[in-house]
mmCIF file of C-alpha atoms in Angstrom:
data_model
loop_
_atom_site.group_PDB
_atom_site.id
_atom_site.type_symbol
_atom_site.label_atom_id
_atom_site.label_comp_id
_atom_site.label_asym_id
_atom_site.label_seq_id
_atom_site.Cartn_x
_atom_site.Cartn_y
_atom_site.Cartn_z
ATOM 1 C CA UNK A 862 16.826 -3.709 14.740
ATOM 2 C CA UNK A 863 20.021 -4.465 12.885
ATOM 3 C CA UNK A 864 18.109 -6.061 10.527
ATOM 4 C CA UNK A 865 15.706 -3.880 9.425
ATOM 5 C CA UNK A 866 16.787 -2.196 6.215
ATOM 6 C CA UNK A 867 14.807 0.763 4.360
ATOM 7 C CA UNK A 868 12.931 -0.534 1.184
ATOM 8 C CA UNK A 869 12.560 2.313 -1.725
ATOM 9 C CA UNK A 870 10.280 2.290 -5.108
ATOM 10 C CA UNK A 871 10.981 5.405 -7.160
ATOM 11 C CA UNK A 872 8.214 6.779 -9.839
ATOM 12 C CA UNK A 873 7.730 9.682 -11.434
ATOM 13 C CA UNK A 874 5.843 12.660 -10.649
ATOM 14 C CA UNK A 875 3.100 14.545 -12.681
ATOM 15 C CA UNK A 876 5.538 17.312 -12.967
ATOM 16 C CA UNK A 877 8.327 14.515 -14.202
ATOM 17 C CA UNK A 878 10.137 14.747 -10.502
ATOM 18 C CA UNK A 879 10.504 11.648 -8.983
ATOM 19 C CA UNK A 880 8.343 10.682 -5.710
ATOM 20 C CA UNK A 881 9.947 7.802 -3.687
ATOM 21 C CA UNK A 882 7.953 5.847 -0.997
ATOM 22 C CA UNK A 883 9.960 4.285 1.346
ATOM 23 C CA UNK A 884 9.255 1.264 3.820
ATOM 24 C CA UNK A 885 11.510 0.110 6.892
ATOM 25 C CA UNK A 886 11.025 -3.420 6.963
ATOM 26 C CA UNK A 887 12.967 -6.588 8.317
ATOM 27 C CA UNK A 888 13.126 -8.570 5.355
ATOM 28 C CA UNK A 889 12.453 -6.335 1.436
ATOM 29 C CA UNK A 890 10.227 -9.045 0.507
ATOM 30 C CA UNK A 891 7.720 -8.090 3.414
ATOM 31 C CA UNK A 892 6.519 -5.565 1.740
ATOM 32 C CA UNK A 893 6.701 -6.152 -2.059
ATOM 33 C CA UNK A 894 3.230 -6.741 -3.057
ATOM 34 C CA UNK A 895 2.297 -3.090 -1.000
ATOM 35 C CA UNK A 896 5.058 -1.477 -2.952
ATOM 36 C CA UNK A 897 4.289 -3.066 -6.158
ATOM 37 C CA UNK A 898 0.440 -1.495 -5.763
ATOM 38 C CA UNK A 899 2.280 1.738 -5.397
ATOM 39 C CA UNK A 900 3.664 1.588 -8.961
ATOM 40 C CA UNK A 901 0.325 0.597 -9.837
ATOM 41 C CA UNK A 902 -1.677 2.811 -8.124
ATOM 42 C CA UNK A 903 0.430 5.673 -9.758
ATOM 43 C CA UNK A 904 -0.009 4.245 -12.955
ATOM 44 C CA UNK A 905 -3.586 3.201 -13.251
ATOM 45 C CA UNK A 906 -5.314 5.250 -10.279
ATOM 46 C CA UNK A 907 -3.826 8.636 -9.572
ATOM 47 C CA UNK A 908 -0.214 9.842 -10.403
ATOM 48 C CA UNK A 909 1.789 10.333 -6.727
ATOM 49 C CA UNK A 910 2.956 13.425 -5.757
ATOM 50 C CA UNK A 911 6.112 14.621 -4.182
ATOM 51 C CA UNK A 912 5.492 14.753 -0.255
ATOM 52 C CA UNK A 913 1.883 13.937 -0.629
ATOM 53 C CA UNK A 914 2.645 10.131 0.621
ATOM 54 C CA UNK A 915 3.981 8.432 3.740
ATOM 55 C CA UNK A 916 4.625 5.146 4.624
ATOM 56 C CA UNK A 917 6.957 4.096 8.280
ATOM 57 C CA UNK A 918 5.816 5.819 11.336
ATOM 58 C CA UNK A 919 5.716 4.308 14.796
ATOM 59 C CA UNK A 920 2.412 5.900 15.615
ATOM 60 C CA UNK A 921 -0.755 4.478 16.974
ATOM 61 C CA UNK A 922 -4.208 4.569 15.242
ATOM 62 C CA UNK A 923 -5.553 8.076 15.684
ATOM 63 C CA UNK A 924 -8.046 8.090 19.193
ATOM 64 C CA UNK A 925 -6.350 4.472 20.420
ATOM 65 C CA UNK A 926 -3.836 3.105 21.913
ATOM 66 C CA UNK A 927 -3.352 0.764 19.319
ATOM 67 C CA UNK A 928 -0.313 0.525 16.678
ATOM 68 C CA UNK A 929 -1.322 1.751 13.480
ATOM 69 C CA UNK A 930 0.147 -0.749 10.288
ATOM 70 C CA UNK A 931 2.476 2.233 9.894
ATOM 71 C CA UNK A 932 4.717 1.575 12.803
ATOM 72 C CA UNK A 933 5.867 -1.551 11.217
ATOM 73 C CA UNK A 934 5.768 -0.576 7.667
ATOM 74 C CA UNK A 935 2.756 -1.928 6.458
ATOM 75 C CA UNK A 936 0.956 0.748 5.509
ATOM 76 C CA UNK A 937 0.813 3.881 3.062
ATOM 77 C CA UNK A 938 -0.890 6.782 2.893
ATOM 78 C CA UNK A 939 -1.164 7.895 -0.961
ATOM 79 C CA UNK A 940 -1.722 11.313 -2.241
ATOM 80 C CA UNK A 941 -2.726 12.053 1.702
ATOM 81 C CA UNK A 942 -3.652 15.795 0.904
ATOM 82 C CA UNK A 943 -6.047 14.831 -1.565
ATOM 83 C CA UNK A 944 -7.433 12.307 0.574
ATOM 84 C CA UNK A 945 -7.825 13.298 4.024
ATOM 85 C CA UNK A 946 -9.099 10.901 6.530
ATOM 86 C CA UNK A 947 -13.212 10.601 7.110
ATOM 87 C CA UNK A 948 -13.314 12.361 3.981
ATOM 88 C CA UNK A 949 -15.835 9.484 1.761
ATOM 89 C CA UNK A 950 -15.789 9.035 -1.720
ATOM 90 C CA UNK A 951 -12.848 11.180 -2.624
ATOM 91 C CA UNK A 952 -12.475 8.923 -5.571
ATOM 92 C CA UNK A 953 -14.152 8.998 -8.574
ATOM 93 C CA UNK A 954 -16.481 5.697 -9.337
ATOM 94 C CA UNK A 955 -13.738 4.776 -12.202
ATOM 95 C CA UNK A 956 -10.977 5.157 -9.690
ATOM 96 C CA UNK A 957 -12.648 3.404 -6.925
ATOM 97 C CA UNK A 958 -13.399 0.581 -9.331
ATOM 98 C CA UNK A 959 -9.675 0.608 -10.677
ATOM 99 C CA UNK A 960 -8.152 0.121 -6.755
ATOM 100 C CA UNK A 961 -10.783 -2.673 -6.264
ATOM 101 C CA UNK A 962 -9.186 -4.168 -9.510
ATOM 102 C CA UNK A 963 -5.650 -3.680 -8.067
ATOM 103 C CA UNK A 964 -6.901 -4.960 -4.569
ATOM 104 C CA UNK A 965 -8.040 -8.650 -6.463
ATOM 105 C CA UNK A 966 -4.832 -8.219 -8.492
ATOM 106 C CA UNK A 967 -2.600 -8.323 -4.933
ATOM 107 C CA UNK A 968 -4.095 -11.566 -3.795
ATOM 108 C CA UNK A 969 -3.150 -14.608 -3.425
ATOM 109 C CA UNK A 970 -5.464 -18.153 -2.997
ATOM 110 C CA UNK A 971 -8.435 -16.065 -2.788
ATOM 111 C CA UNK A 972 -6.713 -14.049 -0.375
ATOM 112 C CA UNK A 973 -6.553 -10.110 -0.189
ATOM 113 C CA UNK A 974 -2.702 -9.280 0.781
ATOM 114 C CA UNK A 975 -3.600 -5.481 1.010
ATOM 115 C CA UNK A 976 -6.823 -3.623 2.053
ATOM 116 C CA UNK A 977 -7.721 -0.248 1.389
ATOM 117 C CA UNK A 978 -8.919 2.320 3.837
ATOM 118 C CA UNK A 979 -11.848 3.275 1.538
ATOM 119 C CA UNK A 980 -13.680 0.057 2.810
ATOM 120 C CA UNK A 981 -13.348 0.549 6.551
ATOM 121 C CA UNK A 982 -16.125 0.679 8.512
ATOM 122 C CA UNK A 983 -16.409 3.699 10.423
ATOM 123 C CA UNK A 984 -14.287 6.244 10.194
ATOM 124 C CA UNK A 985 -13.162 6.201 6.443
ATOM 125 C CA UNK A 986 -9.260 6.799 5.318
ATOM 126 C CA UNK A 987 -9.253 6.841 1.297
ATOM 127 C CA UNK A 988 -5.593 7.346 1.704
ATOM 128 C CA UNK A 989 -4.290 4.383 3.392
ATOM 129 C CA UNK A 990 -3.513 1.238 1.785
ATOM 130 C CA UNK A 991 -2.083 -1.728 4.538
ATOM 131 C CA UNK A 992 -0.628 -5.179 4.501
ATOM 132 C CA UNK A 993 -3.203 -7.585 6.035
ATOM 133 C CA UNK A 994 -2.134 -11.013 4.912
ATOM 134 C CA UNK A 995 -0.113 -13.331 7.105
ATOM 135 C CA UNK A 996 3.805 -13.212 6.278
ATOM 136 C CA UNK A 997 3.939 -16.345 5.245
ATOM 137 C CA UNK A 998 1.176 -15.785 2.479
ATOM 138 C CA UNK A 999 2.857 -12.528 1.414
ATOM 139 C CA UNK A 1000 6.001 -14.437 1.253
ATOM 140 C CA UNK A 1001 4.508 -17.419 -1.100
ATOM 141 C CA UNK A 1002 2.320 -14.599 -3.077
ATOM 142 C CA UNK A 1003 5.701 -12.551 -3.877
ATOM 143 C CA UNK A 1004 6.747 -15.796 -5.613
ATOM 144 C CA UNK A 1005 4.081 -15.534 -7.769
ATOM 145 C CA UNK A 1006 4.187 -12.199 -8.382
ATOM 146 C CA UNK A 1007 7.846 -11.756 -9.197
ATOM 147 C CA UNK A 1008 7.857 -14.916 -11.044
ATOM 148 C CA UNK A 1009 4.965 -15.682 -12.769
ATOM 149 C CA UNK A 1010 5.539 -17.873 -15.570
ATOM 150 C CA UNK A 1011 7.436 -20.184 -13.208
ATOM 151 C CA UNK A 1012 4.526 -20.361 -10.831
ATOM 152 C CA UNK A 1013 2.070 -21.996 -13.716
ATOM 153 C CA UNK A 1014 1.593 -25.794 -13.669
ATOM 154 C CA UNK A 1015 3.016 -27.374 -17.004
#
């Protein structure tokens, strides 16, 4: 685990504090598209609050035995309080329609790199936002988005 190494986005609060999310993650570039739609999410959705999201926690998926996204760092929870889990619609229709927007914004080659707990089937989780494109997509996507002009052909 010597290599794992604590990834942090700071933004700022409704209240003008600043909320940091933080991700432990082998390599920072894991996990820049989910961070990325963190700043945008607080931007364009829902401002963040202060203590009201979580990211890294080796835990397993609530009623399983199976690893959540968290445990790895590929997940977030955002504005959890306001959002609890199997709670539907706790979005309004603009909102809903603005993550969507985000979601299609994070992809790459047609491909989601982040889903949204909204969409599950099942038991809903509006808060939860997770990494669910292969790392070697994500990797070649971050290109893209870091670099954008680059990443057009002449």
């Amino acid at each position: 685990m010597s290599n794992q190494k604590t990834v942090t986005i700071e933004m700022h609060a409704p209240d003008g504090s600043k909320i940091r999310i933080s991700e432990y993650v082998s390599s920072p570039d894991e996990l820049h598209a989910l961070l990325a739609f963190c700043r945008d999410f607080n931007n364009d959705v829902e401002r963040l609050h202060p203590g009201w999201c979580w990211g890294h926690a080796p835990k397993r998926i609530k009623g399983t035995r199976q690893w959540s996204e968290h445990a790895w760092g590929g997940a977030v929870d955002l504005n959890a309080p306001m959002h609890l889990m199997g709670k539907v619609n706790t979005y309004s229709i603009g909102e809903r329609d603005t993550i969507d927007d985000l979601l299609e914004k994070y992809s790459y080659q047609g491909k989601r790199l982040i889903r949204a707990g909204k969409d599950y089937h099942g038991r809903r989780d509006d808060m939860h936002f997770e990494v669910i494109a292969e790392r070697s997509v994500a990797l070649a996507a971050i290109q893209v988005l870091q670099h954008p002009a680059e990443s057009k052909p002449a």
